[in-house]
Amino acid sequence: MKYKKRRFQLFTRLDLAVLLGIVLAVFLSNVAAFGQECDAVRADVVRLHILANSDSPADQQVKLRVRDRILADVGGVFAGPQTQADAKETARQNLPAIESAARAALDEAGVDAPVRAELCRMYFTTRQYDDLMLPAGDYDAVRVTIGEGAGHNWWCVMYPPICVSAAMAEDMPAFEEIETLNSEPLFKPKLAVVEVFEKLFGKDTDPE
């Protein structure tokens, strides 16, 4: 009787281990597929990243003035491109205009500080913009550095042009990819897992 009871307990433990193994395998497979969707989103986005000179209230306020001027003067050009490659080329061609808009905002604020606009590839942590979240990872970005660039940043999405108008972006395939990703079952837990994997592979996070 004791032997049968022990054998039953053994089988119960084995069954539980097998069940947990199956659940884990299914979850990891699902996360892997989700990771591929994240890769597609990263490849189809151009972000805007503005670094303030410092964390002082004055410098943070100037950063927002620079943001507003860039979006007002240059943001509309990103309504035209229909692919990420086109958007990158548009960004490259408009770097002087972006830098000029930033300088104008600094001049209006009476701030004497250098400003630099560049197109780069950089790492972002998971971020939320209105109702949409973008996964952590490397993205192409227009980076605007004010002065020392040592302060908290501001970011959004230039392509699709969510920075300017979500309505303007809604018909673009890249925007649909972001929406589809955000509608995934267990979206936030899977997003957290993706960010953990990104950090494990030695990614450097951008300044918060």
XYZ file of C-alpha atoms in Angstrom:
208
model
C 0.000 0.000 0.000
C 2.800 2.395 0.902
C 4.597 1.478 -2.350
C 1.493 2.327 -4.398
C 1.092 5.630 -2.552
C 4.733 6.582 -3.204
C 4.405 5.635 -6.879
C 1.244 7.754 -7.144
C 3.053 10.719 -5.554
C 5.980 10.211 -7.946
C 3.690 10.207 -10.994
C 1.866 13.256 -9.673
C 5.133 15.160 -9.381
C 6.252 14.028 -12.827
C 2.912 15.007 -14.338
C 3.144 18.426 -12.698
C 6.713 18.894 -13.948
C 5.692 17.913 -17.495
C 2.686 20.228 -17.350
C 4.822 23.136 -16.129
C 7.366 22.362 -18.836
C 4.684 22.470 -21.517
C 3.259 25.736 -20.162
C 6.764 27.278 -20.071
C 7.537 26.099 -23.606
C 4.277 27.546 -24.936
C 4.902 30.847 -23.126
C 8.480 31.137 -24.404
C 7.351 30.315 -27.927
C 4.698 33.003 -27.636
C 7.241 35.511 -26.323
C 9.614 34.654 -29.185
C 6.864 35.384 -31.714
C 6.063 38.595 -29.822
C 9.747 39.515 -29.958
C 9.655 39.252 -33.755
C 6.706 41.656 -33.797
C 8.721 44.031 -31.604
C 11.595 43.808 -34.086
C 9.228 44.775 -36.901
C 8.007 47.816 -34.962
C 11.561 48.930 -34.137
C 12.514 48.646 -37.806
C 9.577 50.794 -38.943
C 9.901 53.742 -36.550
C 11.956 56.945 -36.438
C 11.974 58.602 -33.031
C 12.717 62.115 -31.823
C 14.948 62.444 -28.774
C 15.689 65.829 -27.197
C 18.277 66.084 -24.434
C 18.149 69.087 -22.141
C 21.314 70.866 -21.044
C 20.637 69.944 -17.395
C 17.872 69.036 -14.973
C 17.384 72.599 -13.759
C 13.772 73.815 -14.118
C 14.936 76.509 -16.566
C 16.774 74.046 -18.812
C 13.866 71.616 -18.731
C 11.509 74.402 -19.784
C 13.854 75.363 -22.632
C 13.853 71.744 -23.781
C 10.064 71.900 -24.168
C 10.302 75.165 -26.107
C 12.804 73.513 -28.444
C 10.424 70.566 -28.845
C 7.484 72.810 -29.700
C 9.472 74.780 -32.267
C 10.831 71.667 -33.987
C 7.387 70.079 -34.234
C 5.824 73.303 -35.503
C 8.517 74.043 -38.082
C 9.578 70.592 -39.250
C 7.176 67.952 -37.889
C 4.856 68.139 -40.886
C 7.480 66.802 -43.322
C 7.063 63.345 -41.790
C 3.473 63.117 -42.978
C 4.701 62.386 -46.497
C 7.000 59.333 -46.246
C 5.295 55.947 -46.463
C 8.283 53.786 -45.481
C 10.815 53.960 -42.682
C 13.641 54.267 -45.196
C 11.943 57.302 -46.723
C 11.419 58.764 -43.260
C 15.118 58.319 -42.412
C 16.103 60.083 -45.611
C 13.616 62.859 -44.850
C 15.156 63.185 -41.389
C 18.664 63.283 -42.859
C 17.724 66.002 -45.348
C 15.987 68.050 -42.664
C 18.687 67.920 -39.970
C 19.772 71.501 -40.784
C 16.131 72.670 -40.538
C 15.670 70.808 -37.249
C 18.832 72.351 -35.849
C 17.770 75.782 -37.108
C 14.384 75.451 -35.399
C 16.092 74.452 -32.155
C 18.457 77.429 -32.362
C 15.531 79.783 -32.991
C 13.803 78.495 -29.857
C 16.974 79.020 -27.829
C 17.367 82.548 -29.197
C 13.747 83.380 -28.294
C 14.370 82.085 -24.779
C 17.554 84.146 -24.476
C 19.657 81.040 -24.047
C 23.224 81.008 -25.360
C 23.947 77.298 -25.731
C 25.106 75.075 -28.587
C 22.607 72.677 -30.113
C 23.240 69.706 -32.373
C 20.835 67.577 -34.434
C 21.938 64.176 -35.694
C 20.486 60.966 -37.045
C 21.630 58.007 -34.980
C 20.690 54.562 -33.758
C 20.169 54.397 -30.037
C 18.620 52.337 -27.272
C 15.323 53.227 -25.629
C 13.648 51.594 -22.664
C 9.960 50.681 -22.939
C 8.054 53.940 -23.321
C 4.412 54.996 -23.498
C 2.982 57.727 -25.712
C -0.686 58.443 -24.992
C -2.404 55.042 -25.299
C 0.445 53.300 -27.148
C 3.586 51.672 -25.818
C 6.783 50.977 -27.737
C 9.056 48.081 -26.786
C 12.570 48.539 -25.495
C 15.343 48.251 -28.063
C 17.460 50.024 -30.640
C 15.720 52.572 -32.849
C 16.703 55.046 -35.535
C 16.281 58.488 -34.001
C 16.750 62.180 -34.588
C 18.703 63.221 -31.501
C 18.798 66.889 -30.551
C 21.368 67.747 -27.866
C 21.100 71.105 -26.107
C 24.306 72.300 -24.439
C 25.824 69.525 -22.337
C 22.884 67.193 -22.955
C 23.072 66.139 -19.308
C 19.392 66.591 -18.414
C 16.265 64.472 -18.626
C 15.180 63.806 -22.173
C 11.934 64.138 -24.059
C 11.003 61.707 -26.765
C 8.238 60.802 -29.162
C 7.706 59.246 -32.580
C 8.461 61.279 -35.698
C 7.568 58.445 -38.063
C 4.790 57.501 -38.090
C 4.163 61.164 -37.122
C 2.535 60.570 -33.731
C 4.475 63.579 -32.376
C 2.537 65.871 -34.670
C -0.828 64.162 -34.977
C -1.950 60.605 -34.291
C -4.731 61.130 -36.852
C -2.072 61.912 -39.466
C -0.338 58.609 -38.705
C -3.348 56.299 -38.543
C -3.332 55.232 -42.194
C 0.352 54.305 -42.192
C 1.366 50.622 -41.994
C 3.914 51.427 -39.266
C 1.172 52.876 -37.059
C -0.975 49.791 -37.635
C 1.963 47.595 -36.558
C 2.243 49.528 -33.291
C -1.500 49.242 -32.673
C -1.471 45.505 -33.447
C 1.436 44.967 -31.057
C -0.397 46.865 -28.306
C -3.501 44.696 -28.758
C -1.604 41.436 -28.151
C -2.901 39.256 -25.277
C -0.739 39.708 -22.159
C 0.910 42.631 -23.921
C 2.475 44.305 -20.862
C 3.899 41.126 -19.253
C 5.448 40.096 -22.578
C 6.799 43.602 -23.057
C 8.459 43.362 -19.642
C 10.058 40.038 -20.620
C 11.352 41.557 -23.864
C 12.927 44.451 -21.945
C 14.634 42.011 -19.542
C 16.117 40.132 -22.517
C 17.277 43.416 -24.055
C 19.070 44.368 -20.834
C 20.629 40.903 -20.469
C 22.276 41.295 -23.861
C 24.155 44.363 -22.705
C 22.059 47.230 -23.995
C 22.691 50.663 -22.509
C 19.633 52.602 -21.473
C 19.169 56.220 -22.448
C 19.033 58.939 -19.746
C 15.625 59.187 -18.098
